[in-house]
JSON list of C-alpha atoms and ligand atoms in Angstrom, two decimals:
[
{"chain": "M", "resi": 1325, "resn": "ILE", "atom": "CA", "xyz": [186.13, 95.82, 69.52]},
{"chain": "M", "resi": 1326, "resn": "MET", "atom": "CA", "xyz": [182.87, 93.10, 71.03]},
{"chain": "M", "resi": 1327, "resn": "THR", "atom": "CA", "xyz": [184.39, 91.40, 73.93]},
{"chain": "M", "resi": 1328, "resn": "THR", "atom": "CA", "xyz": [183.34, 88.27, 74.91]},
{"chain": "M", "resi": 1329, "resn": "HIS", "atom": "CA", "xyz": [183.30, 86.24, 78.09]},
{"chain": "M", "resi": 1330, "resn": "ASP", "atom": "CA", "xyz": [181.98, 82.80, 78.71]},
{"chain": "M", "resi": 1331, "resn": "PHE", "atom": "CA", "xyz": [181.07, 82.45, 82.66]},
{"chain": "M", "resi": 1332, "resn": "LYS", "atom": "CA", "xyz": [180.09, 78.83, 84.13]},
{"chain": "M", "resi": 1333, "resn": "ILE", "atom": "CA", "xyz": [176.98, 78.36, 87.16]},
{"chain": "M", "resi": 1334, "resn": "VAL", "atom": "CA", "xyz": [175.69, 75.28, 88.24]},
{"chain": "M", "resi": 1335, "resn": "ILE", "atom": "CA", "xyz": [172.51, 76.26, 89.73]},
{"chain": "M", "resi": 1336, "resn": "LEU", "atom": "CA", "xyz": [172.04, 74.11, 93.08]},
{"chain": "M", "resi": 1337, "resn": "GLY", "atom": "CA", "xyz": [169.23, 73.34, 94.87]},
{"chain": "M", "resi": 1338, "resn": "GLU", "atom": "CA", "xyz": [167.04, 70.26, 97.16]},
{"chain": "M", "resi": 1339, "resn": "GLY", "atom": "CA", "xyz": [165.05, 68.33, 94.53]},
{"chain": "M", "resi": 1340, "resn": "ARG", "atom": "CA", "xyz": [161.89, 69.34, 93.58]},
{"chain": "M", "resi": 1341, "resn": "VAL", "atom": "CA", "xyz": [162.50, 73.32, 94.99]},
{"chain": "M", "resi": 1342, "resn": "GLY", "atom": "CA", "xyz": [162.44, 74.04, 90.81]},
{"chain": "M", "resi": 1343, "resn": "LYS", "atom": "CA", "xyz": [165.55, 74.72, 88.82]},
{"chain": "M", "resi": 1344, "resn": "THR", "atom": "CA", "xyz": [164.38, 73.05, 85.27]},
{"chain": "M", "resi": 1345, "resn": "SER", "atom": "CA", "xyz": [161.74, 75.29, 85.33]},
{"chain": "M", "resi": 1346, "resn": "LEU", "atom": "CA", "xyz": [163.16, 77.93, 86.56]},
{"chain": "M", "resi": 1347, "resn": "LEU", "atom": "CA", "xyz": [165.61, 77.89, 83.48]},
{"chain": "M", "resi": 1348, "resn": "ILE", "atom": "CA", "xyz": [162.87, 76.93, 80.79]},
{"chain": "M", "resi": 1349, "resn": "ARG", "atom": "CA", "xyz": [161.26, 79.80, 81.89]},
{"chain": "M", "resi": 1350, "resn": "SER", "atom": "CA", "xyz": [164.50, 82.37, 81.91]},
{"chain": "M", "resi": 1351, "resn": "ILE", "atom": "CA", "xyz": [164.30, 80.77, 78.26]},
{"chain": "M", "resi": 1352, "resn": "ILE", "atom": "CA", "xyz": [160.97, 82.49, 77.73]},
{"chain": "M", "resi": 1353, "resn": "GLU", "atom": "CA", "xyz": [161.98, 85.07, 79.20]},
{"chain": "M", "resi": 1354, "resn": "TYR", "atom": "CA", "xyz": [164.92, 85.96, 77.28]},
{"chain": "M", "resi": 1355, "resn": "PHE", "atom": "CA", "xyz": [162.95, 85.94, 74.66]},
{"chain": "M", "resi": 1356, "resn": "PHE", "atom": "CA", "xyz": [160.64, 87.93, 75.46]},
{"chain": "M", "resi": 1357, "resn": "CYS", "atom": "CA", "xyz": [163.74, 90.52, 76.73]},
{"chain": "M", "resi": 1358, "resn": "GLN", "atom": "CA", "xyz": [165.14, 90.19, 72.87]},
{"chain": "M", "resi": 1359, "resn": "ARG", "atom": "CA", "xyz": [161.74, 91.66, 71.59]},
{"chain": "M", "resi": 1360, "resn": "THR", "atom": "CA", "xyz": [160.87, 94.61, 73.41]},
{"chain": "M", "resi": 1361, "resn": "THR", "atom": "CA", "xyz": [164.21, 95.95, 74.91]},
{"chain": "M", "resi": 1362, "resn": "GLY", "atom": "CA", "xyz": [166.52, 94.81, 72.12]},
{"chain": "M", "resi": 1363, "resn": "LEU", "atom": "CA", "xyz": [168.87, 92.13, 74.01]},
{"chain": "M", "resi": 1364, "resn": "TYR", "atom": "CA", "xyz": [170.29, 89.91, 71.63]},
{"chain": "M", "resi": 1365, "resn": "VAL", "atom": "CA", "xyz": [169.65, 86.14, 72.75]},
{"chain": "M", "resi": 1366, "resn": "GLN", "atom": "CA", "xyz": [170.19, 82.64, 72.24]},
{"chain": "M", "resi": 1367, "resn": "ASN", "atom": "CA", "xyz": [170.02, 79.76, 73.65]},
{"chain": "M", "resi": 1368, "resn": "GLY", "atom": "CA", "xyz": [170.75, 75.95, 73.58]},
{"chain": "M", "resi": 1369, "resn": "PHE", "atom": "CA", "xyz": [169.33, 73.03, 75.49]},
{"chain": "M", "resi": 1370, "resn": "THR", "atom": "CA", "xyz": [170.80, 70.02, 76.06]},
{"chain": "M", "resi": 1371, "resn": "GLU", "atom": "CA", "xyz": [170.10, 67.00, 77.92]},
{"chain": "M", "resi": 1372, "resn": "LEU", "atom": "CA", "xyz": [172.16, 64.50, 78.52]},
{"chain": "M", "resi": 1373, "resn": "GLN", "atom": "CA", "xyz": [171.20, 61.53, 79.84]},
{"chain": "M", "resi": 1374, "resn": "GLN", "atom": "CA", "xyz": [174.27, 59.50, 80.92]},
{"chain": "M", "resi": 1375, "resn": "SER", "atom": "CA", "xyz": [174.32, 56.60, 83.03]},
{"chain": "M", "resi": 1376, "resn": "THR", "atom": "CA", "xyz": [176.54, 58.20, 85.36]},
{"chain": "M", "resi": 1377, "resn": "ILE", "atom": "CA", "xyz": [175.90, 61.66, 85.53]},
{"chain": "M", "resi": 1378, "resn": "GLN", "atom": "CA", "xyz": [173.33, 63.82, 85.61]},
{"chain": "M", "resi": 1379, "resn": "ALA", "atom": "CA", "xyz": [172.65, 66.69, 84.28]},
{"chain": "M", "resi": 1380, "resn": "SER", "atom": "CA", "xyz": [171.11, 68.63, 82.17]},
{"chain": "M", "resi": 1381, "resn": "PHE", "atom": "CA", "xyz": [173.64, 71.83, 80.45]},
{"chain": "M", "resi": 1382, "resn": "LEU", "atom": "CA", "xyz": [171.88, 75.07, 78.76]},
{"chain": "M", "resi": 1383, "resn": "LYS", "atom": "CA", "xyz": [173.51, 77.60, 77.15]},
{"chain": "M", "resi": 1384, "resn": "LYS", "atom": "CA", "xyz": [172.87, 81.22, 76.71]},
{"chain": "M", "resi": 1385, "resn": "LYS", "atom": "CA", "xyz": [174.26, 84.54, 74.78]},
{"chain": "M", "resi": 1386, "resn": "LEU", "atom": "CA", "xyz": [173.37, 87.67, 75.84]},
{"chain": "M", "resi": 1387, "resn": "ASN", "atom": "CA", "xyz": [174.65, 90.77, 74.76]},
{"chain": "M", "resi": 1388, "resn": "PHE", "atom": "CA", "xyz": [175.22, 94.11, 76.53]},
{"chain": "M", "resi": 1389, "resn": "GLY", "atom": "CA", "xyz": [176.36, 96.26, 73.73]},
{"chain": "M", "resi": 1390, "resn": "SER", "atom": "CA", "xyz": [179.80, 95.91, 73.05]},
{"chain": "M", "resi": 1391, "resn": "THR", "atom": "CA", "xyz": [179.54, 92.45, 75.43]},
{"chain": "M", "resi": 1392, "resn": "SER", "atom": "CA", "xyz": [179.13, 88.83, 74.39]},
{"chain": "M", "resi": 1393, "resn": "VAL", "atom": "CA", "xyz": [179.00, 86.64, 77.23]},
{"chain": "M", "resi": 1394, "resn": "CYS", "atom": "CA", "xyz": [177.26, 83.19, 77.99]},
{"chain": "M", "resi": 1395, "resn": "LEU", "atom": "CA", "xyz": [176.23, 82.01, 80.63]},
{"chain": "M", "resi": 1396, "resn": "HIS", "atom": "CA", "xyz": [176.88, 77.70, 80.74]},
{"chain": "M", "resi": 1397, "resn": "ILE", "atom": "CA", "xyz": [174.38, 76.84, 83.68]},
{"chain": "M", "resi": 1398, "resn": "TRP", "atom": "CA", "xyz": [174.74, 73.45, 84.86]},
{"chain": "M", "resi": 1399, "resn": "ASP", "atom": "CA", "xyz": [171.78, 71.59, 86.47]},
{"chain": "M", "resi": 1400, "resn": "THR", "atom": "CA", "xyz": [172.86, 69.26, 88.97]},
{"chain": "M", "resi": 1401, "resn": "ALA", "atom": "CA", "xyz": [169.50, 67.71, 89.41]},
{"chain": "M", "resi": 1402, "resn": "GLY", "atom": "CA", "xyz": [170.21, 68.36, 93.92]},
{"chain": "M", "resi": 1403, "resn": "GLN", "atom": "CA", "xyz": [172.36, 65.34, 93.39]},
{"chain": "M", "resi": 1404, "resn": "VAL", "atom": "CA", "xyz": [175.55, 67.17, 95.91]},
{"chain": "M", "resi": 1405, "resn": "ARG", "atom": "CA", "xyz": [177.62, 63.93, 94.59]},
{"chain": "M", "resi": 1406, "resn": "ILE", "atom": "CA", "xyz": [177.14, 65.20, 90.65]},
{"chain": "M", "resi": 1407, "resn": "ALA", "atom": "CA", "xyz": [177.00, 68.83, 91.63]},
{"chain": "M", "resi": 1408, "resn": "ARG", "atom": "CA", "xyz": [180.62, 68.31, 93.42]},
{"chain": "M", "resi": 1409, "resn": "LEU", "atom": "CA", "xyz": [181.51, 67.13, 89.36]},
{"chain": "M", "resi": 1410, "resn": "TYR", "atom": "CA", "xyz": [181.11, 70.64, 88.00]},
{"chain": "M", "resi": 1411, "resn": "ILE", "atom": "CA", "xyz": [182.16, 72.66, 91.43]},
{"chain": "M", "resi": 1412, "resn": "ARG", "atom": "CA", "xyz": [185.29, 71.47, 91.32]},
{"chain": "M", "resi": 1413, "resn": "SER", "atom": "CA", "xyz": [187.79, 72.89, 89.17]},
{"chain": "M", "resi": 1414, "resn": "LYS", "atom": "CA", "xyz": [190.09, 69.81, 88.08]},
{"chain": "M", "resi": 1415, "resn": "LYS", "atom": "CA", "xyz": [193.47, 68.89, 86.42]},
{"chain": "M", "resi": 1416, "resn": "LYS", "atom": "CA", "xyz": [192.40, 65.98, 84.17]},
{"chain": "M", "resi": 1417, "resn": "LYS", "atom": "CA", "xyz": [194.44, 62.88, 83.10]},
{"chain": "M", "resi": 1418, "resn": "GLU", "atom": "CA", "xyz": [194.57, 64.61, 80.01]},
{"chain": "M", "resi": 1419, "resn": "GLY", "atom": "CA", "xyz": [195.75, 67.68, 80.80]},
{"chain": "M", "resi": 1420, "resn": "LYS", "atom": "CA", "xyz": [193.15, 69.24, 79.42]},
{"chain": "M", "resi": 1421, "resn": "GLU", "atom": "CA", "xyz": [191.83, 71.92, 82.93]},
{"chain": "M", "resi": 1422, "resn": "ARG", "atom": "CA", "xyz": [188.29, 71.47, 83.36]},
{"chain": "M", "resi": 1423, "resn": "LYS", "atom": "CA", "xyz": [186.77, 75.66, 84.08]},
{"chain": "M", "resi": 1424, "resn": "ALA", "atom": "CA", "xyz": [186.38, 76.61, 87.22]},
{"chain": "M", "resi": 1425, "resn": "ILE", "atom": "CA", "xyz": [182.30, 78.11, 88.07]},
{"chain": "M", "resi": 1426, "resn": "ASP", "atom": "CA", "xyz": [182.12, 81.59, 88.25]},
{"chain": "M", "resi": 1427, "resn": "GLY", "atom": "CA", "xyz": [178.42, 81.76, 89.29]},
{"chain": "M", "resi": 1428, "resn": "ALA", "atom": "CA", "xyz": [175.87, 80.22, 91.88]},
{"chain": "M", "resi": 1429, "resn": "VAL", "atom": "CA", "xyz": [172.30, 79.65, 91.77]},
{"chain": "M", "resi": 1430, "resn": "LEU", "atom": "CA", "xyz": [170.59, 79.12, 95.39]},
{"chain": "M", "resi": 1431, "resn": "VAL", "atom": "CA", "xyz": [166.93, 77.98, 94.94]},
{"chain": "M", "resi": 1432, "resn": "TYR", "atom": "CA", "xyz": [164.94, 77.69, 98.33]},
{"chain": "M", "resi": 1433, "resn": "ASP", "atom": "CA", "xyz": [161.57, 76.05, 97.94]},
{"chain": "M", "resi": 1434, "resn": "ILE", "atom": "CA", "xyz": [159.60, 78.94, 99.86]},
{"chain": "M", "resi": 1435, "resn": "THR", "atom": "CA", "xyz": [156.97, 76.84, 101.37]},
{"chain": "M", "resi": 1436, "resn": "ASP", "atom": "CA", "xyz": [159.51, 74.24, 102.66]},
{"chain": "M", "resi": 1437, "resn": "ASN", "atom": "CA", "xyz": [161.72, 74.53, 106.08]},
{"chain": "M", "resi": 1438, "resn": "ALA", "atom": "CA", "xyz": [164.08, 71.56, 104.68]},
{"chain": "M", "resi": 1439, "resn": "SER", "atom": "CA", "xyz": [165.00, 73.06, 101.36]},
{"chain": "M", "resi": 1440, "resn": "PHE", "atom": "CA", "xyz": [166.31, 76.70, 103.12]},
{"chain": "M", "resi": 1441, "resn": "ASP", "atom": "CA", "xyz": [168.24, 74.57, 105.54]},
{"chain": "M", "resi": 1442, "resn": "LYS", "atom": "CA", "xyz": [169.85, 72.68, 101.86]},
{"chain": "M", "resi": 1443, "resn": "VAL", "atom": "CA", "xyz": [170.56, 76.25, 100.61]},
{"chain": "M", "resi": 1444, "resn": "GLN", "atom": "CA", "xyz": [172.69, 76.87, 103.80]},
{"chain": "M", "resi": 1445, "resn": "ARG", "atom": "CA", "xyz": [174.70, 73.66, 103.40]},
{"chain": "M", "resi": 1446, "resn": "TRP", "atom": "CA", "xyz": [176.14, 74.31, 99.64]},
{"chain": "M", "resi": 1447, "resn": "VAL", "atom": "CA", "xyz": [177.17, 76.95, 100.75]},
{"chain": "M", "resi": 1448, "resn": "GLU", "atom": "CA", "xyz": [179.64, 75.65, 102.44]},
{"chain": "M", "resi": 1449, "resn": "GLU", "atom": "CA", "xyz": [179.85, 73.11, 99.76]},
{"chain": "M", "resi": 1450, "resn": "LEU", "atom": "CA", "xyz": [180.94, 75.95, 98.18]},
{"chain": "M", "resi": 1451, "resn": "LYS", "atom": "CA", "xyz": [183.27, 77.62, 100.33]},
{"chain": "M", "resi": 1452, "resn": "ILE", "atom": "CA", "xyz": [184.93, 74.39, 99.84]},
{"chain": "M", "resi": 1453, "resn": "MET", "atom": "CA", "xyz": [184.37, 73.71, 96.69]},
{"chain": "M", "resi": 1454, "resn": "ALA", "atom": "CA", "xyz": [185.63, 76.56, 94.46]},
{"chain": "M", "resi": 1455, "resn": "LYS", "atom": "CA", "xyz": [188.46, 77.53, 94.54]},
{"chain": "M", "resi": 1456, "resn": "ARG", "atom": "CA", "xyz": [187.99, 81.76, 94.72]},
{"chain": "M", "resi": 1457, "resn": "ASP", "atom": "CA", "xyz": [185.34, 83.92, 95.42]},
{"chain": "M", "resi": 1458, "resn": "ILE", "atom": "CA", "xyz": [182.35, 83.14, 93.27]},
{"chain": "M", "resi": 1459, "resn": "VAL", "atom": "CA", "xyz": [179.01, 85.11, 93.25]},
{"chain": "M", "resi": 1460, "resn": "ILE", "atom": "CA", "xyz": [176.07, 83.87, 94.58]},
{"chain": "M", "resi": 1461, "resn": "ILE", "atom": "CA", "xyz": [172.59, 84.52, 93.81]},
{"chain": "M", "resi": 1462, "resn": "MET", "atom": "CA", "xyz": [169.93, 83.04, 95.98]},
{"chain": "M", "resi": 1463, "resn": "ALA", "atom": "CA", "xyz": [166.02, 82.64, 94.46]},
{"chain": "M", "resi": 1464, "resn": "ALA", "atom": "CA", "xyz": [163.63, 82.09, 97.10]},
{"chain": "M", "resi": 1465, "resn": "ASN", "atom": "CA", "xyz": [161.36, 80.42, 94.97]},
{"chain": "M", "resi": 1466, "resn": "LYS", "atom": "CA", "xyz": [157.23, 79.48, 94.34]},
{"chain": "M", "resi": 1467, "resn": "GLN", "atom": "CA", "xyz": [156.29, 83.54, 95.41]},
{"chain": "M", "resi": 1468, "resn": "ASP", "atom": "CA", "xyz": [153.30, 82.52, 93.82]},
{"chain": "M", "resi": 1469, "resn": "MET", "atom": "CA", "xyz": [152.35, 79.98, 97.04]},
{"chain": "M", "resi": 1470, "resn": "ILE", "atom": "CA", "xyz": [153.24, 83.10, 99.39]},
{"chain": "M", "resi": 1471, "resn": "SER", "atom": "CA", "xyz": [150.39, 82.07, 101.48]},
{"chain": "M", "resi": 1472, "resn": "ASN", "atom": "CA", "xyz": [152.18, 78.92, 102.26]},
{"chain": "M", "resi": 1473, "resn": "GLN", "atom": "CA", "xyz": [155.61, 80.74, 102.89]},
{"chain": "M", "resi": 1474, "resn": "ARG", "atom": "CA", "xyz": [157.70, 79.00, 105.44]},
{"chain": "M", "resi": 1475, "resn": "ILE", "atom": "CA", "xyz": [160.67, 80.66, 105.70]},
{"chain": "M", "resi": 1476, "resn": "ASP", "atom": "CA", "xyz": [159.96, 84.20, 107.02]},
{"chain": "M", "resi": 1477, "resn": "ALA", "atom": "CA", "xyz": [161.65, 86.73, 103.76]},
{"chain": "M", "resi": 1478, "resn": "ALA", "atom": "CA", "xyz": [163.45, 88.85, 107.34]},
{"chain": "M", "resi": 1479, "resn": "LYS", "atom": "CA", "xyz": [164.76, 85.59, 108.30]},
{"chain": "M", "resi": 1480, "resn": "ALA", "atom": "CA", "xyz": [166.13, 84.48, 104.67]},
{"chain": "M", "resi": 1481, "resn": "HIS", "atom": "CA", "xyz": [167.22, 88.73, 103.90]},
{"chain": "M", "resi": 1482, "resn": "SER", "atom": "CA", "xyz": [169.41, 88.20, 106.66]},
{"chain": "M", "resi": 1483, "resn": "PHE", "atom": "CA", "xyz": [171.86, 84.93, 105.53]},
{"chain": "M", "resi": 1484, "resn": "ALA", "atom": "CA", "xyz": [172.34, 86.59, 102.64]},
{"chain": "M", "resi": 1485, "resn": "SER", "atom": "CA", "xyz": [173.73, 89.13, 103.16]},
{"chain": "M", "resi": 1486, "resn": "LYS", "atom": "CA", "xyz": [175.64, 87.66, 105.33]},
{"chain": "M", "resi": 1487, "resn": "ILE", "atom": "CA", "xyz": [176.89, 84.78, 103.23]},
{"chain": "M", "resi": 1488, "resn": "ASP", "atom": "CA", "xyz": [176.38, 89.23, 100.94]},
{"chain": "M", "resi": 1489, "resn": "ALA", "atom": "CA", "xyz": [174.88, 87.49, 98.13]},
{"chain": "M", "resi": 1490, "resn": "LYS", "atom": "CA", "xyz": [171.66, 88.96, 96.79]},
{"chain": "M", "resi": 1491, "resn": "LEU", "atom": "CA", "xyz": [167.78, 87.35, 97.33]},
{"chain": "M", "resi": 1492, "resn": "ILE", "atom": "CA", "xyz": [165.71, 87.16, 94.84]},
{"chain": "M", "resi": 1493, "resn": "GLY", "atom": "CA", "xyz": [161.97, 86.38, 94.28]},
{"chain": "M", "resi": 1494, "resn": "THR", "atom": "CA", "xyz": [161.86, 84.12, 92.06]},
{"chain": "M", "resi": 1495, "resn": "SER", "atom": "CA", "xyz": [158.27, 82.04, 90.61]},
{"chain": "M", "resi": 1496, "resn": "ALA", "atom": "CA", "xyz": [159.11, 79.72, 87.26]},
{"chain": "M", "resi": 1497, "resn": "LYS", "atom": "CA", "xyz": [154.77, 79.69, 87.20]},
{"chain": "M", "resi": 1498, "resn": "THR", "atom": "CA", "xyz": [154.51, 83.13, 86.72]},
{"chain": "M", "resi": 1499, "resn": "GLY", "atom": "CA", "xyz": [157.97, 84.07, 85.98]},
{"chain": "M", "resi": 1500, "resn": "GLU", "atom": "CA", "xyz": [158.08, 87.00, 88.86]},
{"chain": "M", "resi": 1501, "resn": "GLY", "atom": "CA", "xyz": [161.55, 87.43, 89.34]},
{"chain": "M", "resi": 1502, "resn": "VAL", "atom": "CA", "xyz": [163.36, 84.73, 86.40]},
{"chain": "M", "resi": 1503, "resn": "GLU", "atom": "CA", "xyz": [164.89, 87.10, 84.48]},
{"chain": "M", "resi": 1504, "resn": "THR", "atom": "CA", "xyz": [165.90, 89.81, 87.20]},
{"chain": "M", "resi": 1505, "resn": "LEU", "atom": "CA", "xyz": [167.83, 86.87, 88.89]},
{"chain": "M", "resi": 1506, "resn": "PHE", "atom": "CA", "xyz": [170.05, 86.00, 85.53]},
{"chain": "M", "resi": 1507, "resn": "LEU", "atom": "CA", "xyz": [170.87, 89.77, 84.60]},
{"chain": "M", "resi": 1508, "resn": "GLU", "atom": "CA", "xyz": [171.42, 90.01, 88.17]},
{"chain": "M", "resi": 1509, "resn": "LEU", "atom": "CA", "xyz": [174.09, 87.31, 88.67]},
{"chain": "M", "resi": 1510, "resn": "THR", "atom": "CA", "xyz": [175.48, 88.83, 85.01]},
{"chain": "M", "resi": 1511, "resn": "LYS", "atom": "CA", "xyz": [176.20, 92.53, 85.45]},
{"chain": "M", "resi": 1512, "resn": "GLN", "atom": "CA", "xyz": [178.13, 90.65, 89.77]},
{"chain": "M", "resi": 1513, "resn": "ILE", "atom": "CA", "xyz": [180.34, 88.54, 87.40]},
{"chain": "M", "resi": 1514, "resn": "LEU", "atom": "CA", "xyz": [181.03, 91.39, 84.75]},
{"chain": "M", "resi": 1515, "resn": "ASN", "atom": "CA", "xyz": [182.06, 93.79, 87.87]},
{"chain": "M", "resi": 1516, "resn": "GLN", "atom": "CA", "xyz": [183.44, 91.54, 89.73]},
{"chain": "Z", "resi": 1278, "resn": "GTP", "atom": "P1", "xyz": [164.66, 68.15, 91.05]},
{"chain": "Z", "resi": 1278, "resn": "GTP", "atom": "O1", "xyz": [164.72, 68.08, 88.90]},
{"chain": "Z", "resi": 1278, "resn": "GTP", "atom": "O2", "xyz": [164.58, 66.53, 91.52]},
{"chain": "Z", "resi": 1278, "resn": "GTP", "atom": "O3", "xyz": [166.33, 68.63, 90.95]},
{"chain": "Z", "resi": 1278, "resn": "GTP", "atom": "O4", "xyz": [163.92, 68.81, 90.57]},
{"chain": "Z", "resi": 1278, "resn": "GTP", "atom": "P2", "xyz": [164.28, 70.99, 90.46]},
{"chain": "Z", "resi": 1278, "resn": "GTP", "atom": "O5", "xyz": [164.49, 71.37, 91.27]},
{"chain": "Z", "resi": 1278, "resn": "GTP", "atom": "O6", "xyz": [164.40, 70.45, 88.88]},
{"chain": "Z", "resi": 1278, "resn": "GTP", "atom": "O7", "xyz": [162.04, 71.09, 90.11]},
{"chain": "Z", "resi": 1278, "resn": "GTP", "atom": "P3", "xyz": [161.64, 71.39, 88.55]},
{"chain": "Z", "resi": 1278, "resn": "GTP", "atom": "O8", "xyz": [162.00, 72.59, 88.14]},
{"chain": "Z", "resi": 1278, "resn": "GTP", "atom": "O9", "xyz": [161.96, 69.25, 88.51]},
{"chain": "Z", "resi": 1278, "resn": "GTP", "atom": "O10", "xyz": [160.14, 71.32, 89.87]},
{"chain": "Z", "resi": 1278, "resn": "GTP", "atom": "C1", "xyz": [160.03, 70.72, 90.42]},
{"chain": "Z", "resi": 1278, "resn": "GTP", "atom": "C2", "xyz": [157.80, 71.21, 91.52]},
{"chain": "Z", "resi": 1278, "resn": "GTP", "atom": "O11", "xyz": [157.91, 71.84, 90.89]},
{"chain": "Z", "resi": 1278, "resn": "GTP", "atom": "C3", "xyz": [157.50, 70.37, 90.10]},
{"chain": "Z", "resi": 1278, "resn": "GTP", "atom": "O12", "xyz": [155.87, 69.87, 89.94]},
{"chain": "Z", "resi": 1278, "resn": "GTP", "atom": "C4", "xyz": [156.59, 71.92, 88.84]},
{"chain": "Z", "resi": 1278, "resn": "GTP", "atom": "O13", "xyz": [155.82, 72.63, 88.30]},
{"chain": "Z", "resi": 1278, "resn": "GTP", "atom": "C5", "xyz": [156.26, 73.61, 90.17]},
{"chain": "Z", "resi": 1278, "resn": "GTP", "atom": "N1", "xyz": [157.59, 74.51, 90.07]},
{"chain": "Z", "resi": 1278, "resn": "GTP", "atom": "C6", "xyz": [158.46, 75.26, 89.99]},
{"chain": "Z", "resi": 1278, "resn": "GTP", "atom": "N2", "xyz": [158.32, 76.10, 90.77]},
{"chain": "Z", "resi": 1278, "resn": "GTP", "atom": "C7", "xyz": [157.42, 76.53, 90.63]},
{"chain": "Z", "resi": 1278, "resn": "GTP", "atom": "C8", "xyz": [156.95, 77.63, 90.76]},
{"chain": "Z", "resi": 1278, "resn": "GTP", "atom": "O14", "xyz": [157.71, 78.57, 91.02]},
{"chain": "Z", "resi": 1278, "resn": "GTP", "atom": "N3", "xyz": [155.46, 78.16, 91.07]},
{"chain": "Z", "resi": 1278, "resn": "GTP", "atom": "C9", "xyz": [154.96, 76.84, 91.55]},
{"chain": "Z", "resi": 1278, "resn": "GTP", "atom": "N4", "xyz": [153.67, 76.55, 92.19]},
{"chain": "Z", "resi": 1278, "resn": "GTP", "atom": "N5", "xyz": [154.85, 75.79, 90.58]},
{"chain": "Z", "resi": 1278, "resn": "GTP", "atom": "C10", "xyz": [157.10, 75.12, 91.00]}
]
């Protein structure tokens, strides 16, 4: 018997930190997984470029044995106002309910101090907007530029443990950590 789960995920962070690049890279990594480890994955990508809502949506299917997981990942272009629309679970006028988020990926760029401050502000925002405890994973992106690192890794790790989040070093350029990021997120949500 197959059990299927649909998880709603938002990917958040300052502009230019690499949110979209991580998502694009994850498609390649998942295909790679599929061939080497037999993990079954199906990916689809749609750009929604409506004038009022600027967000892209990526759907990722993963099978872990008899458990099938579909991640619905919203990439909201770093705009708080727009991201809020996706985080809030809200009864719509027609009575349809928008699904609450199950997890968030908070991305910062290790070469950019402001992007780390922004992650801290997103945590506050999530506390207010998500109605329940959600799984948070922090991505310390652009690890390939470690020689320009501005955010002290120890400081970042201590912040992550304070908010009960895993911190994973990633590079959308080399692929480092990207696979781990999404698998870790999924496993944590499944174990909640
Ligand atoms: P917005 O759409 O503005 O919110 O940006 P974003 O967070 O989606 O970032 P995006 O993926 O568009 O990447 C921004 C820039 O950073 C691009 O020039 C990418 O090529 C670059 N970039 C993203 N990830 C990495 C990385 O891991 N390493 C390096 N060196 N560059 C990266």
